[in-house]
PDB file of C-alpha atoms in Angstrom:
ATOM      1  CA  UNK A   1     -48.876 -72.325 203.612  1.00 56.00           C
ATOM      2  CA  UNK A   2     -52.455 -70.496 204.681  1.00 61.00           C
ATOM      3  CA  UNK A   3     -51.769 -71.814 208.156  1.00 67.00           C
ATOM      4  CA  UNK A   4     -48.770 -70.391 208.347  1.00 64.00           C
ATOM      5  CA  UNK A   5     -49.580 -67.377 206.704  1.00 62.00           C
ATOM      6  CA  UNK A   6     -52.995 -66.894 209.223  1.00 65.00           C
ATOM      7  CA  UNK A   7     -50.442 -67.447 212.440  1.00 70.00           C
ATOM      8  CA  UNK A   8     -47.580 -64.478 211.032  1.00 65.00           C
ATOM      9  CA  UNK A   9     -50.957 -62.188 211.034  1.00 66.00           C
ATOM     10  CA  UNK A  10     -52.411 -63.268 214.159  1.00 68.00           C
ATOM     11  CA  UNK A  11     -48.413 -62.626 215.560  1.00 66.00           C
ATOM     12  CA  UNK A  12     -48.538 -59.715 213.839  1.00 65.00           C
ATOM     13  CA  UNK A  13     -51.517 -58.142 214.909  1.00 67.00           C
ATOM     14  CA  UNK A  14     -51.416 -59.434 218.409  1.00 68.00           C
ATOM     15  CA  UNK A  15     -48.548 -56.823 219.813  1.00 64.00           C
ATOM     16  CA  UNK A  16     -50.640 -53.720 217.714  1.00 64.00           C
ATOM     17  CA  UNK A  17     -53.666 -54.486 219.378  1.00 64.00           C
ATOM     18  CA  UNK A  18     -52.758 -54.705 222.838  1.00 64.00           C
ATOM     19  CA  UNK A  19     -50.623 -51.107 221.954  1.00 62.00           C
ATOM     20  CA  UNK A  20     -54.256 -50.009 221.337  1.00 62.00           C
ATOM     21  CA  UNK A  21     -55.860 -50.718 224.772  1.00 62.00           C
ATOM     22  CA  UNK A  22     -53.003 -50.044 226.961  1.00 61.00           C
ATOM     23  CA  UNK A  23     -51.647 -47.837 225.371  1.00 59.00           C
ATOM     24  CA  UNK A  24     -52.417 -43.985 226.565  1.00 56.00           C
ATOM     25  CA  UNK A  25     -51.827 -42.926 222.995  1.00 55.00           C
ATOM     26  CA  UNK A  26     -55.217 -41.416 221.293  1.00 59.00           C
ATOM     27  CA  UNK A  27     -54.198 -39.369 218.708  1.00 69.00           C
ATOM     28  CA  UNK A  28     -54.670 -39.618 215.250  1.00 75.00           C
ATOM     29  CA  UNK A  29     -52.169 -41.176 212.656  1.00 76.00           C
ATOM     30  CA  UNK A  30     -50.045 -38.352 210.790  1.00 80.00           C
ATOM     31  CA  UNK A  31     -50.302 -37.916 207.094  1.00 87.00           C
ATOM     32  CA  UNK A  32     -47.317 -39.629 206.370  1.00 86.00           C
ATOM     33  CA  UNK A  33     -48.846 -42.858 207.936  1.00 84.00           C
ATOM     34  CA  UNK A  34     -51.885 -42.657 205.540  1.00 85.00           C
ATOM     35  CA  UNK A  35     -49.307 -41.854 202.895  1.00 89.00           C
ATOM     36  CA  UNK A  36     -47.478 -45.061 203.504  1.00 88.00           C
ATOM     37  CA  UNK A  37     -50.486 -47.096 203.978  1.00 85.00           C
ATOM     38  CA  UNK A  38     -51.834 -45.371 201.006  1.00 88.00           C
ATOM     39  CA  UNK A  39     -48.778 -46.593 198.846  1.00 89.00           C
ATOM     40  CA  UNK A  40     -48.652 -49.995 200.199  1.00 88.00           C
ATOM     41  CA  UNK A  41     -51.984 -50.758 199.247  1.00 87.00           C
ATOM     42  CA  UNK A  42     -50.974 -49.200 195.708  1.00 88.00           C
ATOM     43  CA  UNK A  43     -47.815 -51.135 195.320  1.00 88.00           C
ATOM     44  CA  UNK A  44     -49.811 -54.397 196.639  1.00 86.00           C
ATOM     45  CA  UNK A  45     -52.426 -54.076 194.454  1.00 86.00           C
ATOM     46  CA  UNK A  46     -50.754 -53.344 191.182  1.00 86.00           C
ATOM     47  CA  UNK A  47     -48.402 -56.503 192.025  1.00 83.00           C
ATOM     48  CA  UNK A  48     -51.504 -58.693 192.853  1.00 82.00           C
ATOM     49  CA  UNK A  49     -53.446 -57.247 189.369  1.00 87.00           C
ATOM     50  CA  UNK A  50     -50.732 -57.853 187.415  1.00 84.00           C
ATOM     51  CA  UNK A  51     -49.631 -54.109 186.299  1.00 85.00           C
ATOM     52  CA  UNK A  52     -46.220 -55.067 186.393  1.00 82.00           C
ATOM     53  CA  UNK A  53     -46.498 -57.712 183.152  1.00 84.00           C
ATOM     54  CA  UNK A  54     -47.743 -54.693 181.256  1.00 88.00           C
ATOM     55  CA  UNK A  55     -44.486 -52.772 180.594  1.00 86.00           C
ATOM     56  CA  UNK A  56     -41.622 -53.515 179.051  1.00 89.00           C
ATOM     57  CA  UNK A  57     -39.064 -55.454 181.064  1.00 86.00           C
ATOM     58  CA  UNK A  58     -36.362 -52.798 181.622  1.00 89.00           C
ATOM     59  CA  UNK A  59     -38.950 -50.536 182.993  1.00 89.00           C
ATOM     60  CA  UNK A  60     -40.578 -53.335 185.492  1.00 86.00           C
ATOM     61  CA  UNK A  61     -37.482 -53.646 186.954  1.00 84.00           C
ATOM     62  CA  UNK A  62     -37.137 -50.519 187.441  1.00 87.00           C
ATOM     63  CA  UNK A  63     -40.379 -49.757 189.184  1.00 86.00           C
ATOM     64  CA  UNK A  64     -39.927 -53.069 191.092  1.00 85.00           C
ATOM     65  CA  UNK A  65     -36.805 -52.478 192.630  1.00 86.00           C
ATOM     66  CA  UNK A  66     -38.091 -48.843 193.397  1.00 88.00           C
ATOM     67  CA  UNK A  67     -41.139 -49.014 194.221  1.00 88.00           C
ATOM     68  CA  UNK A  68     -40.635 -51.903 197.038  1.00 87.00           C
ATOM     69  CA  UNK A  69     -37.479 -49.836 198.460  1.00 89.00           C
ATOM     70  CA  UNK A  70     -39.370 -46.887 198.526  1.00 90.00           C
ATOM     71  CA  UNK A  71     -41.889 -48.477 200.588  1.00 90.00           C
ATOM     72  CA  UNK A  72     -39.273 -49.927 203.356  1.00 89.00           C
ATOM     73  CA  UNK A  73     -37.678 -47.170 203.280  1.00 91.00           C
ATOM     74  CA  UNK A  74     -40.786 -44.759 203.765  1.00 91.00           C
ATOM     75  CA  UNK A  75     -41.560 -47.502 206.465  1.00 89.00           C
ATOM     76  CA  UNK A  76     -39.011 -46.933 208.409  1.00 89.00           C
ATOM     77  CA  UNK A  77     -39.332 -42.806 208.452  1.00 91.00           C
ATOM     78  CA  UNK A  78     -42.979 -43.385 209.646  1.00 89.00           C
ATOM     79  CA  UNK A  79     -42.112 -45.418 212.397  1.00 88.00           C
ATOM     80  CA  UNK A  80     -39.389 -42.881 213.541  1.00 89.00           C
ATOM     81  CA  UNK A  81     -41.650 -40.349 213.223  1.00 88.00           C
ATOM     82  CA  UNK A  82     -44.609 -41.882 214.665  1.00 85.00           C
ATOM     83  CA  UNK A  83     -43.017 -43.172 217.353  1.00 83.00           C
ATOM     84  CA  UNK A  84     -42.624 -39.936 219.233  1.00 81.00           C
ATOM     85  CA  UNK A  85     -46.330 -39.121 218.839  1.00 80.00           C
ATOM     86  CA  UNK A  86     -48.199 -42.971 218.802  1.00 79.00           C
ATOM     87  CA  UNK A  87     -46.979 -46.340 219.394  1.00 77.00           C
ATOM     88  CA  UNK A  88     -49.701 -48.107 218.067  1.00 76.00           C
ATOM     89  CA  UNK A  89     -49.064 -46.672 214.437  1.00 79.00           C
ATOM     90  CA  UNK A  90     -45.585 -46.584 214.517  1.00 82.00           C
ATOM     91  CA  UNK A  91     -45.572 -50.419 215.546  1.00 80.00           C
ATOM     92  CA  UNK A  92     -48.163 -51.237 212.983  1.00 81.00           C
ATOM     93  CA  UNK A  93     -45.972 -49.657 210.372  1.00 84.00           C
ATOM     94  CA  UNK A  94     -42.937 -50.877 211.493  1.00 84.00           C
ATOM     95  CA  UNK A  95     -44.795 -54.625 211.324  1.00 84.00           C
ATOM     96  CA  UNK A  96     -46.125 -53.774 207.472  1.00 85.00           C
ATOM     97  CA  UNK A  97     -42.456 -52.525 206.521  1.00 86.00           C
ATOM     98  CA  UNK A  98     -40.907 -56.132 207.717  1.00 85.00           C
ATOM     99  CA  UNK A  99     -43.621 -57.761 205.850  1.00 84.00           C
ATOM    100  CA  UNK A 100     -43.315 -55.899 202.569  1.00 85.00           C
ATOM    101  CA  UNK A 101     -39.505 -56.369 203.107  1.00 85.00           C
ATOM    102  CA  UNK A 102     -40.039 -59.913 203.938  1.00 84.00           C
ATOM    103  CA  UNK A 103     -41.932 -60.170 200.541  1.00 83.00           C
ATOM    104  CA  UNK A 104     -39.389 -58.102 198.557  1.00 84.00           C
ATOM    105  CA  UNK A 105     -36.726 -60.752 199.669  1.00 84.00           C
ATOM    106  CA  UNK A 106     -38.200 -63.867 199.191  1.00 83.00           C
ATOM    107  CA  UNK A 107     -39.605 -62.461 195.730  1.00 81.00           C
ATOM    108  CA  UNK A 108     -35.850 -61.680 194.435  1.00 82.00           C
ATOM    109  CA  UNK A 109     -34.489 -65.209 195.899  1.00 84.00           C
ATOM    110  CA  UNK A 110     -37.487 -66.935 193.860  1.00 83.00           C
ATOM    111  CA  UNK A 111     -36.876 -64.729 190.581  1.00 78.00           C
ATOM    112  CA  UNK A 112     -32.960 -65.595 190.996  1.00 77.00           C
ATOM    113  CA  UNK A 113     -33.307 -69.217 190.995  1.00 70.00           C
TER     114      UNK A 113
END
């Protein structure tokens, strides 16, 4: 599983860093990139923590449900709108979204079963 896990990064972070070097792109990330990286790490955290087991059940699901679509969907704005301006961010985005959505899929098809 941590073999498979290290090549999906190293796949993953491949494409971003070559954007880097060849890309002509030098400016800086908007605010709306630091805001979804900013919430990512948030939602990633509290998930990883625990903070989720500490309210009542109606109310987790709730801030589950929202909280990960939220983030995909706020993924997917920033990598509209950063695509315009840099390539490199909107890619990187674009590559967190499909992991957090790849996460918020195979979470609900585990919790189903």
């Amino acid at each position: 599983m941590f073999i498979l896990f290290l090549i999906v990064a190293i796949l993953c972070i491949f494409p971003i860093v070559i954007l880097y070097y060849w890309g002509s792109d030098s400016g800086k990330p908007s605010k709306l990139s630091i805001i979804f990286l900013g919430l990512t790490a948030a939602i990633w955290t509290s998930f990883l923590t625990g903070v989720f087991t500490l309210f009542p059940e109606r109310l987790t699901n709730v801030l589950w449900e929202g909280s990960w679509i939220g983030i995909l969907i706020l993924g997917s704005i920033t990598f509209l709108y950063e695509f315009k301006k840099n390539k490199a961010y909107a890619f990187s985005s674009l590559i967190i979204c499909f992991i957090n959505g790849s996460f918020y899929m195979l979470a609900r098809l585990f919790s189903s079963m």
